[in-house]
Amino acid sequence: MSYNTKNYTEQGGEKTVIGGTLEIKEGASVTGLPSAPNQAASTATNVAGLKDDLNALLLKLKDTGLMKPDTWNVSVANVTTALSEDMTANQDKVESITIEDNVITVTVPVDGLIAYESSTPAQGTHKWVAILITTGLPAITAVKYNGSQLTSADADEAAAVGGQAGDIVMWLKCDEIVNQPKSFTLWSSGYPEATFTVVIAEPETEE
């Protein structure tokens, strides 16, 4: 008998790799596989209701891992409305905000920023810059940020600085992030948890 090395169990037995064919004989059983939560039979009486029920089923399949999840389509931008003179001065110094491979780069001269107190005193005094993160979803109340569910208050905060539905406003402590990039996660039903990193880049100086 020859052995097919495409199928093997790694040392310790914690991982088995199937590179060939896994055959389940009659009478055998496989346990522990993921299953989607129950979806009740639809009682919809119109097309819109049927669509909602189908979408609910698709989300359950994606969250369980039985269907490939959707891909995040995140974009970033500067805020369009400033709430104070100090904020205006700092936002005006932002040269660009870009995202590539989940890395958000904010180009701004940190030394030229004004340090001012947050409207939430516990956040302290820092060289604040606000950016808008567009999630690509119709509402951020369906999003978890670092594991915490966003609320209508978060949506209102984004709207106050010019954000639209689906936007998150992120306040950056540029005096800290310039030395230590900031990472955060986003999750929503039907989407995988994704990690993003914010870095501060100094503008290039002309020689």
PDB file of N, CA and C in Angstrom, residues 104-186:
ATOM      1  N   ILE A 104      -4.148  53.741   6.695  1.00  0.00           N
ATOM      2  CA  ILE A 104      -4.608  55.111   6.471  1.00  0.00           C
ATOM      3  C   ILE A 104      -3.447  56.054   6.774  1.00  0.00           C
ATOM      4  N   THR A 105      -3.057  56.835   5.776  1.00  0.00           N
ATOM      5  CA  THR A 105      -1.939  57.757   5.940  1.00  0.00           C
ATOM      6  C   THR A 105      -2.452  59.188   5.939  1.00  0.00           C
ATOM      7  N   VAL A 106      -2.179  59.891   7.028  1.00  0.00           N
ATOM      8  CA  VAL A 106      -2.553  61.301   7.154  1.00  0.00           C
ATOM      9  C   VAL A 106      -1.269  62.120   7.059  1.00  0.00           C
ATOM     10  N   THR A 107      -1.177  62.925   6.014  1.00  0.00           N
ATOM     11  CA  THR A 107       0.013  63.753   5.820  1.00  0.00           C
ATOM     12  C   THR A 107      -0.247  65.133   6.391  1.00  0.00           C
ATOM     13  N   VAL A 108       0.494  65.457   7.451  1.00  0.00           N
ATOM     14  CA  VAL A 108       0.280  66.722   8.152  1.00  0.00           C
ATOM     15  C   VAL A 108       1.545  67.070   8.938  1.00  0.00           C
ATOM     16  N   PRO A 109       1.930  68.361   8.990  1.00  0.00           N
ATOM     17  CA  PRO A 109       3.106  68.763   9.773  1.00  0.00           C
ATOM     18  C   PRO A 109       2.750  68.851  11.256  1.00  0.00           C
ATOM     19  N   VAL A 110       3.092  67.841  12.011  1.00  0.00           N
ATOM     20  CA  VAL A 110       2.675  67.772  13.414  1.00  0.00           C
ATOM     21  C   VAL A 110       3.195  68.956  14.221  1.00  0.00           C
ATOM     22  N   ASP A 111       4.416  69.381  13.959  1.00  0.00           N
ATOM     23  CA  ASP A 111       4.979  70.506  14.721  1.00  0.00           C
ATOM     24  C   ASP A 111       4.156  71.785  14.546  1.00  0.00           C
ATOM     25  N   GLY A 112       3.465  71.898  13.424  1.00  0.00           N
ATOM     26  CA  GLY A 112       2.692  73.104  13.158  1.00  0.00           C
ATOM     27  C   GLY A 112       1.273  73.057  13.673  1.00  0.00           C
ATOM     28  N   LEU A 113       0.864  71.940  14.275  1.00  0.00           N
ATOM     29  CA  LEU A 113      -0.501  71.808  14.775  1.00  0.00           C
ATOM     30  C   LEU A 113      -0.656  72.463  16.141  1.00  0.00           C
ATOM     31  N   ILE A 114      -1.890  72.859  16.433  1.00  0.00           N
ATOM     32  CA  ILE A 114      -2.225  73.463  17.722  1.00  0.00           C
ATOM     33  C   ILE A 114      -2.723  72.374  18.667  1.00  0.00           C
ATOM     34  N   ALA A 115      -2.233  72.379  19.891  1.00  0.00           N
ATOM     35  CA  ALA A 115      -2.745  71.471  20.916  1.00  0.00           C
ATOM     36  C   ALA A 115      -3.940  72.134  21.596  1.00  0.00           C
ATOM     37  N   TYR A 116      -5.083  71.447  21.578  1.00  0.00           N
ATOM     38  CA  TYR A 116      -6.263  72.005  22.245  1.00  0.00           C
ATOM     39  C   TYR A 116      -7.020  70.900  22.969  1.00  0.00           C
ATOM     40  N   GLU A 117      -7.846  71.307  23.918  1.00  0.00           N
ATOM     41  CA  GLU A 117      -8.560  70.349  24.760  1.00  0.00           C
ATOM     42  C   GLU A 117      -9.729  69.740  24.003  1.00  0.00           C
ATOM     43  N   SER A 118      -9.914  68.442  24.184  1.00  0.00           N
ATOM     44  CA  SER A 118     -11.046  67.753  23.576  1.00  0.00           C
ATOM     45  C   SER A 118     -12.349  68.221  24.212  1.00  0.00           C
ATOM     46  N   SER A 119     -13.436  68.134  23.442  1.00  0.00           N
ATOM     47  CA  SER A 119     -14.758  68.447  24.002  1.00  0.00           C
ATOM     48  C   SER A 119     -15.156  67.406  25.046  1.00  0.00           C
ATOM     49  N   THR A 120     -14.469  66.259  25.028  1.00  0.00           N
ATOM     50  CA  THR A 120     -14.599  65.259  26.090  1.00  0.00           C
ATOM     51  C   THR A 120     -13.362  65.388  26.970  1.00  0.00           C
ATOM     52  N   PRO A 121     -13.451  66.097  28.100  1.00  0.00           N
ATOM     53  CA  PRO A 121     -12.270  66.420  28.902  1.00  0.00           C
ATOM     54  C   PRO A 121     -11.375  65.230  29.224  1.00  0.00           C
ATOM     55  N   ALA A 122     -11.970  64.051  29.381  1.00  0.00           N
ATOM     56  CA  ALA A 122     -11.168  62.873  29.721  1.00  0.00           C
ATOM     57  C   ALA A 122     -10.172  62.525  28.626  1.00  0.00           C
ATOM     58  N   GLN A 123     -10.427  63.000  27.390  1.00  0.00           N
ATOM     59  CA  GLN A 123      -9.520  62.720  26.275  1.00  0.00           C
ATOM     60  C   GLN A 123      -8.273  63.606  26.324  1.00  0.00           C
ATOM     61  N   GLY A 124      -8.320  64.664  27.113  1.00  0.00           N
ATOM     62  CA  GLY A 124      -7.136  65.480  27.319  1.00  0.00           C
ATOM     63  C   GLY A 124      -6.877  66.499  26.224  1.00  0.00           C
ATOM     64  N   THR A 125      -5.711  67.125  26.325  1.00  0.00           N
ATOM     65  CA  THR A 125      -5.264  68.135  25.366  1.00  0.00           C
ATOM     66  C   THR A 125      -4.231  67.515  24.437  1.00  0.00           C
ATOM     67  N   HIS A 126      -4.505  67.591  23.142  1.00  0.00           N
ATOM     68  CA  HIS A 126      -3.611  66.982  22.150  1.00  0.00           C
ATOM     69  C   HIS A 126      -3.657  67.800  20.869  1.00  0.00           C
ATOM     70  N   LYS A 127      -2.789  67.450  19.948  1.00  0.00           N
ATOM     71  CA  LYS A 127      -2.808  68.055  18.614  1.00  0.00           C
ATOM     72  C   LYS A 127      -3.808  67.257  17.778  1.00  0.00           C
ATOM     73  N   TRP A 128      -5.075  67.637  17.910  1.00  0.00           N
ATOM     74  CA  TRP A 128      -6.169  66.870  17.317  1.00  0.00           C
ATOM     75  C   TRP A 128      -6.323  67.153  15.824  1.00  0.00           C
ATOM     76  N   VAL A 129      -6.585  66.085  15.077  1.00  0.00           N
ATOM     77  CA  VAL A 129      -7.036  66.174  13.687  1.00  0.00           C
ATOM     78  C   VAL A 129      -8.158  65.160  13.527  1.00  0.00           C
ATOM     79  N   ALA A 130      -9.249  65.573  12.900  1.00  0.00           N
ATOM     80  CA  ALA A 130     -10.385  64.677  12.687  1.00  0.00           C
ATOM     81  C   ALA A 130     -10.413  64.208  11.236  1.00  0.00           C
ATOM     82  N   ILE A 131     -10.724  62.923  11.044  1.00  0.00           N
ATOM     83  CA  ILE A 131     -10.880  62.385   9.692  1.00  0.00           C
ATOM     84  C   ILE A 131     -12.202  61.630   9.609  1.00  0.00           C
ATOM     85  N   LEU A 132     -12.732  61.541   8.405  1.00  0.00           N
ATOM     86  CA  LEU A 132     -13.953  60.773   8.161  1.00  0.00           C
ATOM     87  C   LEU A 132     -13.595  59.433   7.543  1.00  0.00           C
ATOM     88  N   ILE A 133     -14.142  58.373   8.106  1.00  0.00           N
ATOM     89  CA  ILE A 133     -13.963  57.025   7.575  1.00  0.00           C
ATOM     90  C   ILE A 133     -15.306  56.576   7.020  1.00  0.00           C
ATOM     91  N   THR A 134     -15.381  56.432   5.710  1.00  0.00           N
ATOM     92  CA  THR A 134     -16.618  55.997   5.057  1.00  0.00           C
ATOM     93  C   THR A 134     -16.620  54.480   4.990  1.00  0.00           C
ATOM     94  N   THR A 135     -17.565  53.850   5.687  1.00  0.00           N
ATOM     95  CA  THR A 135     -17.573  52.389   5.803  1.00  0.00           C
ATOM     96  C   THR A 135     -18.118  51.688   4.567  1.00  0.00           C
ATOM     97  N   GLY A 136     -18.888  52.409   3.753  1.00  0.00           N
ATOM     98  CA  GLY A 136     -19.530  51.772   2.613  1.00  0.00           C
ATOM     99  C   GLY A 136     -20.866  51.148   2.963  1.00  0.00           C
ATOM    100  N   LEU A 137     -21.272  51.250   4.225  1.00  0.00           N
ATOM    101  CA  LEU A 137     -22.560  50.718   4.670  1.00  0.00           C
ATOM    102  C   LEU A 137     -23.563  51.864   4.810  1.00  0.00           C
ATOM    103  N   PRO A 138     -24.855  51.568   4.743  1.00  0.00           N
ATOM    104  CA  PRO A 138     -25.853  52.644   4.807  1.00  0.00           C
ATOM    105  C   PRO A 138     -25.949  53.318   6.167  1.00  0.00           C
ATOM    106  N   ALA A 139     -25.503  52.645   7.226  1.00  0.00           N
ATOM    107  CA  ALA A 139     -25.575  53.232   8.572  1.00  0.00           C
ATOM    108  C   ALA A 139     -24.484  52.625   9.441  1.00  0.00           C
ATOM    109  N   ILE A 140     -23.829  53.457  10.261  1.00  0.00           N
ATOM    110  CA  ILE A 140     -22.757  52.929  11.110  1.00  0.00           C
ATOM    111  C   ILE A 140     -23.301  52.228  12.346  1.00  0.00           C
ATOM    112  N   THR A 141     -24.600  52.309  12.591  1.00  0.00           N
ATOM    113  CA  THR A 141     -25.175  51.589  13.727  1.00  0.00           C
ATOM    114  C   THR A 141     -25.136  50.081  13.513  1.00  0.00           C
ATOM    115  N   ALA A 142     -24.774  49.646  12.296  1.00  0.00           N
ATOM    116  CA  ALA A 142     -24.601  48.218  12.024  1.00  0.00           C
ATOM    117  C   ALA A 142     -23.149  47.788  12.185  1.00  0.00           C
ATOM    118  N   VAL A 143     -22.292  48.718  12.624  1.00  0.00           N
ATOM    119  CA  VAL A 143     -20.846  48.469  12.682  1.00  0.00           C
ATOM    120  C   VAL A 143     -20.375  48.375  14.124  1.00  0.00           C
ATOM    121  N   LYS A 144     -19.438  47.467  14.363  1.00  0.00           N
ATOM    122  CA  LYS A 144     -18.731  47.423  15.642  1.00  0.00           C
ATOM    123  C   LYS A 144     -17.327  47.974  15.427  1.00  0.00           C
ATOM    124  N   TYR A 145     -16.943  48.938  16.269  1.00  0.00           N
ATOM    125  CA  TYR A 145     -15.618  49.555  16.235  1.00  0.00           C
ATOM    126  C   TYR A 145     -14.852  49.052  17.451  1.00  0.00           C
ATOM    127  N   ASN A 146     -13.747  48.350  17.198  1.00  0.00           N
ATOM    128  CA  ASN A 146     -12.982  47.733  18.298  1.00  0.00           C
ATOM    129  C   ASN A 146     -13.882  46.901  19.205  1.00  0.00           C
ATOM    130  N   GLY A 147     -14.854  46.217  18.600  1.00  0.00           N
ATOM    131  CA  GLY A 147     -15.734  45.330  19.350  1.00  0.00           C
ATOM    132  C   GLY A 147     -16.940  45.991  19.975  1.00  0.00           C
ATOM    133  N   SER A 148     -17.028  47.320  19.907  1.00  0.00           N
ATOM    134  CA  SER A 148     -18.163  48.036  20.500  1.00  0.00           C
ATOM    135  C   SER A 148     -19.118  48.515  19.414  1.00  0.00           C
ATOM    136  N   GLN A 149     -20.421  48.287  19.638  1.00  0.00           N
ATOM    137  CA  GLN A 149     -21.429  48.681  18.660  1.00  0.00           C
ATOM    138  C   GLN A 149     -21.534  50.199  18.582  1.00  0.00           C
ATOM    139  N   LEU A 150     -21.442  50.736  17.374  1.00  0.00           N
ATOM    140  CA  LEU A 150     -21.636  52.170  17.196  1.00  0.00           C
ATOM    141  C   LEU A 150     -23.122  52.507  17.304  1.00  0.00           C
ATOM    142  N   THR A 151     -23.414  53.726  17.707  1.00  0.00           N
ATOM    143  CA  THR A 151     -24.789  54.131  17.990  1.00  0.00           C
ATOM    144  C   THR A 151     -25.180  55.355  17.172  1.00  0.00           C
ATOM    145  N   SER A 152     -26.420  55.765  17.333  1.00  0.00           N
ATOM    146  CA  SER A 152     -26.888  56.967  16.642  1.00  0.00           C
ATOM    147  C   SER A 152     -26.121  58.201  17.108  1.00  0.00           C
ATOM    148  N   ALA A 153     -25.626  58.183  18.349  1.00  0.00           N
ATOM    149  CA  ALA A 153     -24.819  59.306  18.839  1.00  0.00           C
ATOM    150  C   ALA A 153     -23.516  59.414  18.049  1.00  0.00           C
ATOM    151  N   ASP A 154     -22.938  58.275  17.679  1.00  0.00           N
ATOM    152  CA  ASP A 154     -21.724  58.283  16.853  1.00  0.00           C
ATOM    153  C   ASP A 154     -22.030  58.820  15.458  1.00  0.00           C
ATOM    154  N   ALA A 155     -23.207  58.459  14.929  1.00  0.00           N
ATOM    155  CA  ALA A 155     -23.615  58.972  13.619  1.00  0.00           C
ATOM    156  C   ALA A 155     -23.823  60.484  13.677  1.00  0.00           C
ATOM    157  N   ASP A 156     -24.416  60.959  14.773  1.00  0.00           N
ATOM    158  CA  ASP A 156     -24.624  62.404  14.940  1.00  0.00           C
ATOM    159  C   ASP A 156     -23.286  63.140  15.034  1.00  0.00           C
ATOM    160  N   GLU A 157     -22.318  62.527  15.709  1.00  0.00           N
ATOM    161  CA  GLU A 157     -20.997  63.147  15.849  1.00  0.00           C
ATOM    162  C   GLU A 157     -20.332  63.300  14.485  1.00  0.00           C
ATOM    163  N   ALA A 158     -20.474  62.275  13.641  1.00  0.00           N
ATOM    164  CA  ALA A 158     -19.904  62.358  12.293  1.00  0.00           C
ATOM    165  C   ALA A 158     -20.631  63.412  11.462  1.00  0.00           C
ATOM    166  N   ALA A 159     -21.953  63.471  11.589  1.00  0.00           N
ATOM    167  CA  ALA A 159     -22.735  64.451  10.825  1.00  0.00           C
ATOM    168  C   ALA A 159     -22.356  65.879  11.206  1.00  0.00           C
ATOM    169  N   ALA A 160     -21.975  66.093  12.464  1.00  0.00           N
ATOM    170  CA  ALA A 160     -21.643  67.438  12.934  1.00  0.00           C
ATOM    171  C   ALA A 160     -20.401  68.005  12.256  1.00  0.00           C
ATOM    172  N   VAL A 161     -19.541  67.124  11.730  1.00  0.00           N
ATOM    173  CA  VAL A 161     -18.323  67.595  11.052  1.00  0.00           C
ATOM    174  C   VAL A 161     -18.404  67.367   9.540  1.00  0.00           C
ATOM    175  N   GLY A 162     -19.636  67.156   9.040  1.00  0.00           N
ATOM    176  CA  GLY A 162     -19.833  67.032   7.602  1.00  0.00           C
ATOM    177  C   GLY A 162     -19.953  65.623   7.088  1.00  0.00           C
ATOM    178  N   GLY A 163     -19.991  64.639   7.985  1.00  0.00           N
ATOM    179  CA  GLY A 163     -20.107  63.249   7.557  1.00  0.00           C
ATOM    180  C   GLY A 163     -21.493  62.918   7.034  1.00  0.00           C
ATOM    181  N   GLN A 164     -21.549  61.883   6.203  1.00  0.00           N
ATOM    182  CA  GLN A 164     -22.811  61.393   5.655  1.00  0.00           C
ATOM    183  C   GLN A 164     -23.166  60.068   6.334  1.00  0.00           C
ATOM    184  N   ALA A 165     -24.328  59.517   5.990  1.00  0.00           N
ATOM    185  CA  ALA A 165     -24.716  58.214   6.520  1.00  0.00           C
ATOM    186  C   ALA A 165     -23.639  57.188   6.162  1.00  0.00           C
ATOM    187  N   GLY A 166     -23.229  56.402   7.138  1.00  0.00           N
ATOM    188  CA  GLY A 166     -22.186  55.407   6.901  1.00  0.00           C
ATOM    189  C   GLY A 166     -20.785  55.887   7.223  1.00  0.00           C
ATOM    190  N   ASP A 167     -20.666  57.151   7.670  1.00  0.00           N
ATOM    191  CA  ASP A 167     -19.353  57.718   8.006  1.00  0.00           C
ATOM    192  C   ASP A 167     -19.093  57.661   9.510  1.00  0.00           C
ATOM    193  N   ILE A 168     -17.839  57.407   9.852  1.00  0.00           N
ATOM    194  CA  ILE A 168     -17.364  57.487  11.235  1.00  0.00           C
ATOM    195  C   ILE A 168     -16.381  58.645  11.312  1.00  0.00           C
ATOM    196  N   VAL A 169     -16.483  59.467  12.348  1.00  0.00           N
ATOM    197  CA  VAL A 169     -15.459  60.490  12.560  1.00  0.00           C
ATOM    198  C   VAL A 169     -14.449  59.937  13.560  1.00  0.00           C
ATOM    199  N   MET A 170     -13.180  60.016  13.210  1.00  0.00           N
ATOM    200  CA  MET A 170     -12.116  59.561  14.096  1.00  0.00           C
ATOM    201  C   MET A 170     -11.247  60.753  14.473  1.00  0.00           C
ATOM    202  N   TRP A 171     -11.078  60.935  15.763  1.00  0.00           N
ATOM    203  CA  TRP A 171     -10.253  62.025  16.278  1.00  0.00           C
ATOM    204  C   TRP A 171      -8.857  61.485  16.556  1.00  0.00           C
ATOM    205  N   LEU A 172      -7.870  62.061  15.906  1.00  0.00           N
ATOM    206  CA  LEU A 172      -6.498  61.564  15.992  1.00  0.00           C
ATOM    207  C   LEU A 172      -5.648  62.437  16.905  1.00  0.00           C
ATOM    208  N   LYS A 173      -4.977  61.803  17.839  1.00  0.00           N
ATOM    209  CA  LYS A 173      -3.980  62.483  18.673  1.00  0.00           C
ATOM    210  C   LYS A 173      -2.664  62.458  17.896  1.00  0.00           C
ATOM    211  N   CYS A 174      -2.495  63.433  17.030  1.00  0.00           N
ATOM    212  CA  CYS A 174      -1.352  63.389  16.110  1.00  0.00           C
ATOM    213  C   CYS A 174      -0.016  63.417  16.833  1.00  0.00           C
ATOM    214  N   ASP A 175       0.041  64.082  17.986  1.00  0.00           N
ATOM    215  CA  ASP A 175       1.287  64.139  18.744  1.00  0.00           C
ATOM    216  C   ASP A 175       1.695  62.773  19.280  1.00  0.00           C
ATOM    217  N   GLU A 176       0.748  61.838  19.385  1.00  0.00           N
ATOM    218  CA  GLU A 176       1.058  60.476  19.817  1.00  0.00           C
ATOM    219  C   GLU A 176       1.203  59.527  18.629  1.00  0.00           C
ATOM    220  N   ILE A 177       0.293  59.661  17.669  1.00  0.00           N
ATOM    221  CA  ILE A 177       0.280  58.723  16.545  1.00  0.00           C
ATOM    222  C   ILE A 177       1.514  58.870  15.671  1.00  0.00           C
ATOM    223  N   VAL A 178       2.107  60.063  15.629  1.00  0.00           N
ATOM    224  CA  VAL A 178       3.314  60.251  14.823  1.00  0.00           C
ATOM    225  C   VAL A 178       4.431  59.325  15.300  1.00  0.00           C
ATOM    226  N   ASN A 179       4.395  58.949  16.577  1.00  0.00           N
ATOM    227  CA  ASN A 179       5.403  58.039  17.131  1.00  0.00           C
ATOM    228  C   ASN A 179       4.895  56.608  17.274  1.00  0.00           C
ATOM    229  N   GLN A 180       3.590  56.448  17.424  1.00  0.00           N
ATOM    230  CA  GLN A 180       2.997  55.126  17.613  1.00  0.00           C
ATOM    231  C   GLN A 180       1.706  55.031  16.804  1.00  0.00           C
ATOM    232  N   PRO A 181       1.745  54.373  15.619  1.00  0.00           N
ATOM    233  CA  PRO A 181       0.543  54.260  14.787  1.00  0.00           C
ATOM    234  C   PRO A 181      -0.643  53.700  15.569  1.00  0.00           C
ATOM    235  N   LYS A 182      -1.827  54.111  15.161  1.00  0.00           N
ATOM    236  CA  LYS A 182      -3.069  53.706  15.831  1.00  0.00           C
ATOM    237  C   LYS A 182      -3.761  52.619  15.014  1.00  0.00           C
ATOM    238  N   SER A 183      -4.093  51.498  15.644  1.00  0.00           N
ATOM    239  CA  SER A 183      -4.807  50.415  14.966  1.00  0.00           C
ATOM    240  C   SER A 183      -6.212  50.275  15.544  1.00  0.00           C
ATOM    241  N   PHE A 184      -7.149  49.879  14.693  1.00  0.00           N
ATOM    242  CA  PHE A 184      -8.523  49.656  15.133  1.00  0.00           C
ATOM    243  C   PHE A 184      -9.162  48.605  14.240  1.00  0.00           C
ATOM    244  N   THR A 185     -10.267  48.038  14.706  1.00  0.00           N
ATOM    245  CA  THR A 185     -10.974  47.017  13.933  1.00  0.00           C
ATOM    246  C   THR A 185     -12.396  47.473  13.619  1.00  0.00           C
ATOM    247  N   LEU A 186     -12.896  47.002  12.487  1.00  0.00           N
ATOM    248  CA  LEU A 186     -14.295  47.187  12.103  1.00  0.00           C
ATOM    249  C   LEU A 186     -14.906  45.819  11.848  1.00  0.00           C
TER     250      LEU A 186
END
